[in-house]
Amino acid sequence: MKIAKTIAELKESRRQLQGSVGFVPTMGFLHEGHLSLVRQARAENASVIASIFVNPTQFGPNDDFSAYPRDTERDLALLKKESTDIVFMPEPPEMYPPNARSWVVVDGLTDGLEGGSRPGHFRGVTTIVTKLFNIVEPTRSYFGQKDVQQALVIQKMAQDLNMNLEVIICPTVRETDGLAMSSRNVYLVPEERQAALVLFQSLNLAQQLYSNGERSAERIRREMITLIEHEPRAEIDYVSIADTATLKELDKIGEKALVSLAVKVGKPRLLDNIVLGELI
Ligand code: PAF
């Protein structure tokens, strides 16, 4: 496994690869969710490149950039075990030289949900992902459904800007009790870890109501909120039932709907989602 710390080193190693390249961009502190993306990339491509870069431009002033968990040695051992060919690990000045003036912005899709709660977040994500795509030149790139808005925004960006790759969304990986895997779960103390199950429970409730024939988004939203409010350690940011293409809130659920939520449990703000009806 080669480690490239500069863009020049990455390009030099990339030139030596033959055939398709699967790319998994990450911010490190890897868990089974990331590794499932690497495995899918491994299964579908001749070579695999992963990146580890905690991207400062997607964190707001009140976010946890400096406290974001990091464990590079462990990450590299895990990526090596999955037969990753190249790991790109630049430092911030390599990606953002002081004279950089350009941003990539996706309108509309980024207004609500995470975009509504974290102004500027998606501008940072779409800019870094574009830069990584331009540097790595992958055939396919893999994103987890846990960050569903991010995955849909990147898919749209790749389509709108005629980027020459396929953006693939892979299923959320969960702990055995249902908690969606996230690097931020490390911040949960044991009582909060238990309380965090309320996210998955509320999604199950939505699924159950939908399966029983409920089609009023408002009624499902209200039932989910009531359930979460019974957990004193949980503080709701949003509970959304939205159109899977536009991410606009729905009154009535048609063929399918994206049910997503952000809930603060102790220090971390946790995300989860499911799609009612067909898969995305
Ligand atoms: O999902 C993440 O870890 C990040 O948002 C990404 C896609 C690596 C961009 O920094």
PDB file of C-alpha atoms in Angstrom, residues 33-228:
ATOM      1  CA  GLY A  33     -19.156   1.799   7.512  1.00  0.00           C
ATOM      2  CA  HIS A  34     -16.034   3.145   5.773  1.00  0.00           C
ATOM      3  CA  LEU A  35     -14.610  -0.370   5.384  1.00  0.00           C
ATOM      4  CA  SER A  36     -17.807  -1.564   3.678  1.00  0.00           C
ATOM      5  CA  LEU A  37     -17.245   1.199   1.083  1.00  0.00           C
ATOM      6  CA  VAL A  38     -13.634   0.088   0.598  1.00  0.00           C
ATOM      7  CA  ARG A  39     -14.788  -3.529   0.182  1.00  0.00           C
ATOM      8  CA  GLN A  40     -17.382  -2.559  -2.423  1.00  0.00           C
ATOM      9  CA  ALA A  41     -14.766  -0.458  -4.241  1.00  0.00           C
ATOM     10  CA  ARG A  42     -12.380  -3.450  -4.087  1.00  0.00           C
ATOM     11  CA  ALA A  43     -15.022  -5.804  -5.525  1.00  0.00           C
ATOM     12  CA  GLU A  44     -15.962  -3.496  -8.411  1.00  0.00           C
ATOM     13  CA  ASN A  45     -12.608  -2.062  -9.525  1.00  0.00           C
ATOM     14  CA  ALA A  46      -9.090  -3.115 -10.481  1.00  0.00           C
ATOM     15  CA  SER A  47      -7.588  -0.738  -7.889  1.00  0.00           C
ATOM     16  CA  VAL A  48      -8.704   1.156  -4.801  1.00  0.00           C
ATOM     17  CA  ILE A  49      -7.638   4.594  -3.590  1.00  0.00           C
ATOM     18  CA  ALA A  50      -8.800   5.994  -0.227  1.00  0.00           C
ATOM     19  CA  SER A  51      -8.196   9.462   1.142  1.00  0.00           C
ATOM     20  CA  ILE A  52      -7.914  10.610   4.743  1.00  0.00           C
ATOM     21  CA  PHE A  53      -8.368  14.360   5.087  1.00  0.00           C
ATOM     22  CA  VAL A  54     -10.248  16.192   7.836  1.00  0.00           C
ATOM     23  CA  ASN A  55     -11.539  18.979   5.627  1.00  0.00           C
ATOM     24  CA  PRO A  56     -11.542  22.299   7.503  1.00  0.00           C
ATOM     25  CA  THR A  57     -13.878  24.110   5.079  1.00  0.00           C
ATOM     26  CA  GLN A  58     -16.868  21.884   5.856  1.00  0.00           C
ATOM     27  CA  PHE A  59     -16.772  22.679   9.591  1.00  0.00           C
ATOM     28  CA  GLY A  60     -18.555  25.786  10.887  1.00  0.00           C
ATOM     29  CA  PRO A  61     -17.197  27.993  13.697  1.00  0.00           C
ATOM     30  CA  ASN A  62     -19.207  26.022  16.291  1.00  0.00           C
ATOM     31  CA  ASP A  63     -18.351  22.603  14.829  1.00  0.00           C
ATOM     32  CA  ASP A  64     -15.785  20.156  16.117  1.00  0.00           C
ATOM     33  CA  PHE A  65     -12.920  20.532  13.570  1.00  0.00           C
ATOM     34  CA  SER A  66      -9.988  20.563  16.017  1.00  0.00           C
ATOM     35  CA  ALA A  67     -11.648  17.943  18.247  1.00  0.00           C
ATOM     36  CA  TYR A  68     -12.582  15.674  15.315  1.00  0.00           C
ATOM     37  CA  PRO A  69     -11.233  12.196  16.263  1.00  0.00           C
ATOM     38  CA  ARG A  70      -8.052  11.126  14.510  1.00  0.00           C
ATOM     39  CA  ASP A  71      -6.082   7.827  14.582  1.00  0.00           C
ATOM     40  CA  THR A  72      -3.960   7.612  11.455  1.00  0.00           C
ATOM     41  CA  GLU A  73      -1.912   4.560  12.433  1.00  0.00           C
ATOM     42  CA  ARG A  74      -5.045   2.491  13.023  1.00  0.00           C
ATOM     43  CA  ASP A  75      -6.694   3.812   9.827  1.00  0.00           C
ATOM     44  CA  LEU A  76      -3.683   2.817   7.730  1.00  0.00           C
ATOM     45  CA  ALA A  77      -3.612  -0.688   9.249  1.00  0.00           C
ATOM     46  CA  LEU A  78      -7.337  -1.141   8.465  1.00  0.00           C
ATOM     47  CA  LEU A  79      -6.948   0.110   4.885  1.00  0.00           C
ATOM     48  CA  LYS A  80      -3.956  -2.162   4.331  1.00  0.00           C
ATOM     49  CA  LYS A  81      -5.992  -5.144   5.530  1.00  0.00           C
ATOM     50  CA  GLU A  82      -8.630  -4.335   2.881  1.00  0.00           C
ATOM     51  CA  SER A  83      -5.923  -4.321   0.145  1.00  0.00           C
ATOM     52  CA  THR A  84      -6.169  -0.605  -0.569  1.00  0.00           C
ATOM     53  CA  ASP A  85      -3.609   0.324  -3.241  1.00  0.00           C
ATOM     54  CA  ILE A  86      -3.014   3.996  -2.410  1.00  0.00           C
ATOM     55  CA  VAL A  87      -3.925   6.212   0.557  1.00  0.00           C
ATOM     56  CA  PHE A  88      -3.921   9.968  -0.084  1.00  0.00           C
ATOM     57  CA  MET A  89      -3.244  11.903   3.133  1.00  0.00           C
ATOM     58  CA  PRO A  90      -2.588  15.561   2.376  1.00  0.00           C
ATOM     59  CA  GLU A  91      -2.162  18.355   4.942  1.00  0.00           C
ATOM     60  CA  PRO A  92      -4.559  21.343   4.692  1.00  0.00           C
ATOM     61  CA  PRO A  93      -2.088  23.740   2.920  1.00  0.00           C
ATOM     62  CA  GLU A  94      -1.659  21.153   0.136  1.00  0.00           C
ATOM     63  CA  MET A  95      -5.412  21.221  -0.551  1.00  0.00           C
ATOM     64  CA  TYR A  96      -6.010  24.905   0.254  1.00  0.00           C
ATOM     65  CA  PRO A  97      -3.031  27.052  -0.737  1.00  0.00           C
ATOM     66  CA  PRO A  98      -3.428  30.625   0.566  1.00  0.00           C
ATOM     67  CA  ASN A  99      -4.167  32.025  -2.909  1.00  0.00           C
ATOM     68  CA  ALA A 100      -7.129  29.652  -3.625  1.00  0.00           C
ATOM     69  CA  ARG A 101     -10.307  31.570  -4.549  1.00  0.00           C
ATOM     70  CA  SER A 102     -12.671  28.951  -6.049  1.00  0.00           C
ATOM     71  CA  TRP A 103     -15.638  27.087  -4.595  1.00  0.00           C
ATOM     72  CA  VAL A 104     -18.093  24.527  -5.932  1.00  0.00           C
ATOM     73  CA  VAL A 105     -21.726  25.106  -4.927  1.00  0.00           C
ATOM     74  CA  VAL A 106     -24.829  22.959  -5.512  1.00  0.00           C
ATOM     75  CA  ASP A 107     -27.994  25.087  -5.188  1.00  0.00           C
ATOM     76  CA  GLY A 108     -31.370  24.056  -3.806  1.00  0.00           C
ATOM     77  CA  LEU A 109     -30.555  20.527  -2.654  1.00  0.00           C
ATOM     78  CA  THR A 110     -28.276  22.027  -0.010  1.00  0.00           C
ATOM     79  CA  ASP A 111     -30.781  24.539   1.446  1.00  0.00           C
ATOM     80  CA  GLY A 112     -32.480  22.323   4.059  1.00  0.00           C
ATOM     81  CA  LEU A 113     -31.607  19.513   6.490  1.00  0.00           C
ATOM     82  CA  GLU A 114     -27.825  19.546   7.104  1.00  0.00           C
ATOM     83  CA  GLY A 115     -27.460  22.606   4.873  1.00  0.00           C
ATOM     84  CA  GLY A 116     -30.071  24.470   6.932  1.00  0.00           C
ATOM     85  CA  SER A 117     -28.424  23.594  10.253  1.00  0.00           C
ATOM     86  CA  ARG A 118     -24.806  23.990   9.092  1.00  0.00           C
ATOM     87  CA  PRO A 119     -24.476  27.010   6.774  1.00  0.00           C
ATOM     88  CA  GLY A 120     -21.495  26.668   4.416  1.00  0.00           C
ATOM     89  CA  HIS A 121     -21.059  22.956   5.199  1.00  0.00           C
ATOM     90  CA  PHE A 122     -21.943  21.662   1.736  1.00  0.00           C
ATOM     91  CA  ARG A 123     -19.849  24.316  -0.042  1.00  0.00           C
ATOM     92  CA  GLY A 124     -16.878  22.828   1.831  1.00  0.00           C
ATOM     93  CA  VAL A 125     -17.909  19.249   1.002  1.00  0.00           C
ATOM     94  CA  THR A 126     -18.562  19.823  -2.712  1.00  0.00           C
ATOM     95  CA  THR A 127     -15.351  21.838  -3.112  1.00  0.00           C
ATOM     96  CA  ILE A 128     -13.095  19.241  -1.462  1.00  0.00           C
ATOM     97  CA  VAL A 129     -14.800  16.310  -3.192  1.00  0.00           C
ATOM     98  CA  THR A 130     -14.396  18.031  -6.596  1.00  0.00           C
ATOM     99  CA  LYS A 131     -10.723  18.645  -5.871  1.00  0.00           C
ATOM    100  CA  LEU A 132     -10.254  15.018  -4.797  1.00  0.00           C
ATOM    101  CA  PHE A 133     -12.066  13.757  -7.923  1.00  0.00           C
ATOM    102  CA  ASN A 134      -9.831  15.956 -10.126  1.00  0.00           C
ATOM    103  CA  ILE A 135      -6.673  14.722  -8.405  1.00  0.00           C
ATOM    104  CA  VAL A 136      -7.566  11.018  -8.103  1.00  0.00           C
ATOM    105  CA  GLU A 137      -9.505  10.650 -11.402  1.00  0.00           C
ATOM    106  CA  PRO A 138     -11.551   7.669 -10.174  1.00  0.00           C
ATOM    107  CA  THR A 139     -13.836   5.492 -12.284  1.00  0.00           C
ATOM    108  CA  ARG A 140     -16.267   5.156  -9.359  1.00  0.00           C
ATOM    109  CA  SER A 141     -16.530   6.817  -5.968  1.00  0.00           C
ATOM    110  CA  TYR A 142     -18.372   5.423  -2.932  1.00  0.00           C
ATOM    111  CA  PHE A 143     -20.431   7.247  -0.283  1.00  0.00           C
ATOM    112  CA  GLY A 144     -22.530   5.932   2.604  1.00  0.00           C
ATOM    113  CA  GLN A 145     -26.298   6.411   2.828  1.00  0.00           C
ATOM    114  CA  LYS A 146     -25.888   7.507   6.483  1.00  0.00           C
ATOM    115  CA  ASP A 147     -24.961  10.969   5.161  1.00  0.00           C
ATOM    116  CA  VAL A 148     -27.724  10.779   2.578  1.00  0.00           C
ATOM    117  CA  GLN A 149     -27.957  14.471   1.709  1.00  0.00           C
ATOM    118  CA  GLN A 150     -24.190  14.588   1.131  1.00  0.00           C
ATOM    119  CA  ALA A 151     -24.392  11.530  -1.143  1.00  0.00           C
ATOM    120  CA  LEU A 152     -27.302  12.969  -3.169  1.00  0.00           C
ATOM    121  CA  VAL A 153     -25.632  16.390  -3.460  1.00  0.00           C
ATOM    122  CA  ILE A 154     -22.411  14.791  -4.731  1.00  0.00           C
ATOM    123  CA  GLN A 155     -24.345  12.628  -7.193  1.00  0.00           C
ATOM    124  CA  LYS A 156     -26.130  15.739  -8.517  1.00  0.00           C
ATOM    125  CA  MET A 157     -22.883  17.707  -8.703  1.00  0.00           C
ATOM    126  CA  ALA A 158     -21.197  14.930 -10.702  1.00  0.00           C
ATOM    127  CA  GLN A 159     -24.151  14.819 -13.097  1.00  0.00           C
ATOM    128  CA  ASP A 160     -24.567  18.611 -13.479  1.00  0.00           C
ATOM    129  CA  LEU A 161     -20.844  19.240 -13.990  1.00  0.00           C
ATOM    130  CA  ASN A 162     -20.375  16.266 -16.368  1.00  0.00           C
ATOM    131  CA  MET A 163     -17.795  14.682 -14.099  1.00  0.00           C
ATOM    132  CA  ASN A 164     -16.398  11.551 -15.645  1.00  0.00           C
ATOM    133  CA  LEU A 165     -17.179   9.045 -12.888  1.00  0.00           C
ATOM    134  CA  GLU A 166     -19.993   7.100 -11.264  1.00  0.00           C
ATOM    135  CA  VAL A 167     -21.077   8.123  -7.733  1.00  0.00           C
ATOM    136  CA  ILE A 168     -22.327   5.068  -5.838  1.00  0.00           C
ATOM    137  CA  ILE A 169     -24.407   5.204  -2.632  1.00  0.00           C
ATOM    138  CA  CYS A 170     -23.904   2.220  -0.284  1.00  0.00           C
ATOM    139  CA  PRO A 171     -26.199   1.091   2.564  1.00  0.00           C
ATOM    140  CA  THR A 172     -25.769   2.398   6.119  1.00  0.00           C
ATOM    141  CA  VAL A 173     -23.826  -0.003   8.347  1.00  0.00           C
ATOM    142  CA  ARG A 174     -25.333  -0.388  11.824  1.00  0.00           C
ATOM    143  CA  GLU A 175     -24.226  -1.751  15.185  1.00  0.00           C
ATOM    144  CA  THR A 176     -26.140  -4.929  16.174  1.00  0.00           C
ATOM    145  CA  ASP A 177     -28.637  -2.821  18.172  1.00  0.00           C
ATOM    146  CA  GLY A 178     -29.330  -0.554  15.186  1.00  0.00           C
ATOM    147  CA  LEU A 179     -27.179   2.533  15.904  1.00  0.00           C
ATOM    148  CA  ALA A 180     -25.781   3.847  12.614  1.00  0.00           C
ATOM    149  CA  MET A 181     -21.977   3.710  12.625  1.00  0.00           C
ATOM    150  CA  SER A 182     -20.312   7.113  12.803  1.00  0.00           C
ATOM    151  CA  SER A 183     -16.879   8.395  13.815  1.00  0.00           C
ATOM    152  CA  ARG A 184     -18.703  10.734  16.224  1.00  0.00           C
ATOM    153  CA  ASN A 185     -20.196   7.783  18.214  1.00  0.00           C
ATOM    154  CA  VAL A 186     -16.867   7.684  20.083  1.00  0.00           C
ATOM    155  CA  TYR A 187     -18.010  10.770  22.042  1.00  0.00           C
ATOM    156  CA  LEU A 188     -21.054   8.963  23.512  1.00  0.00           C
ATOM    157  CA  VAL A 189     -20.720   8.010  27.204  1.00  0.00           C
ATOM    158  CA  PRO A 190     -22.532   4.705  28.045  1.00  0.00           C
ATOM    159  CA  GLU A 191     -25.885   6.316  29.040  1.00  0.00           C
ATOM    160  CA  GLU A 192     -25.818   8.456  25.867  1.00  0.00           C
ATOM    161  CA  ARG A 193     -24.899   5.422  23.754  1.00  0.00           C
ATOM    162  CA  GLN A 194     -28.117   3.797  25.036  1.00  0.00           C
ATOM    163  CA  ALA A 195     -30.134   6.994  24.527  1.00  0.00           C
ATOM    164  CA  ALA A 196     -28.821   7.270  20.940  1.00  0.00           C
ATOM    165  CA  LEU A 197     -30.906   4.206  20.007  1.00  0.00           C
ATOM    166  CA  VAL A 198     -33.910   6.532  19.899  1.00  0.00           C
ATOM    167  CA  LEU A 199     -32.881   7.625  16.373  1.00  0.00           C
ATOM    168  CA  PHE A 200     -33.195   4.089  14.986  1.00  0.00           C
ATOM    169  CA  GLN A 201     -36.339   3.449  17.044  1.00  0.00           C
ATOM    170  CA  SER A 202     -38.011   6.544  15.581  1.00  0.00           C
ATOM    171  CA  LEU A 203     -37.106   5.428  12.035  1.00  0.00           C
ATOM    172  CA  ASN A 204     -38.561   1.991  12.763  1.00  0.00           C
ATOM    173  CA  LEU A 205     -41.721   3.677  13.993  1.00  0.00           C
ATOM    174  CA  ALA A 206     -41.955   5.654  10.748  1.00  0.00           C
ATOM    175  CA  GLN A 207     -41.488   2.447   8.755  1.00  0.00           C
ATOM    176  CA  GLN A 208     -44.152   0.675  10.816  1.00  0.00           C
ATOM    177  CA  LEU A 209     -46.692   3.506  10.397  1.00  0.00           C
ATOM    178  CA  TYR A 210     -45.995   3.613   6.652  1.00  0.00           C
ATOM    179  CA  SER A 211     -46.352  -0.187   6.358  1.00  0.00           C
ATOM    180  CA  ASN A 212     -49.709   0.088   8.155  1.00  0.00           C
ATOM    181  CA  GLY A 213     -50.892   2.477   5.438  1.00  0.00           C
ATOM    182  CA  GLU A 214     -50.196   5.910   6.978  1.00  0.00           C
ATOM    183  CA  ARG A 215     -49.390   8.417   4.209  1.00  0.00           C
ATOM    184  CA  SER A 216     -49.574  11.728   6.113  1.00  0.00           C
ATOM    185  CA  ALA A 217     -45.997  12.962   6.502  1.00  0.00           C
ATOM    186  CA  GLU A 218     -47.107  15.330   9.265  1.00  0.00           C
ATOM    187  CA  ARG A 219     -48.614  12.519  11.357  1.00  0.00           C
ATOM    188  CA  ILE A 220     -45.499  10.337  10.989  1.00  0.00           C
ATOM    189  CA  ARG A 221     -43.227  13.304  11.806  1.00  0.00           C
ATOM    190  CA  ARG A 222     -45.304  14.078  14.924  1.00  0.00           C
ATOM    191  CA  GLU A 223     -45.195  10.454  16.177  1.00  0.00           C
ATOM    192  CA  MET A 224     -41.411  10.345  15.682  1.00  0.00           C
ATOM    193  CA  ILE A 225     -40.942  13.636  17.547  1.00  0.00           C
ATOM    194  CA  THR A 226     -43.110  12.426  20.458  1.00  0.00           C
ATOM    195  CA  LEU A 227     -41.036   9.243  20.737  1.00  0.00           C
ATOM    196  CA  ILE A 228     -37.720  11.130  20.681  1.00  0.00           C
TER     197      ILE A 228
END
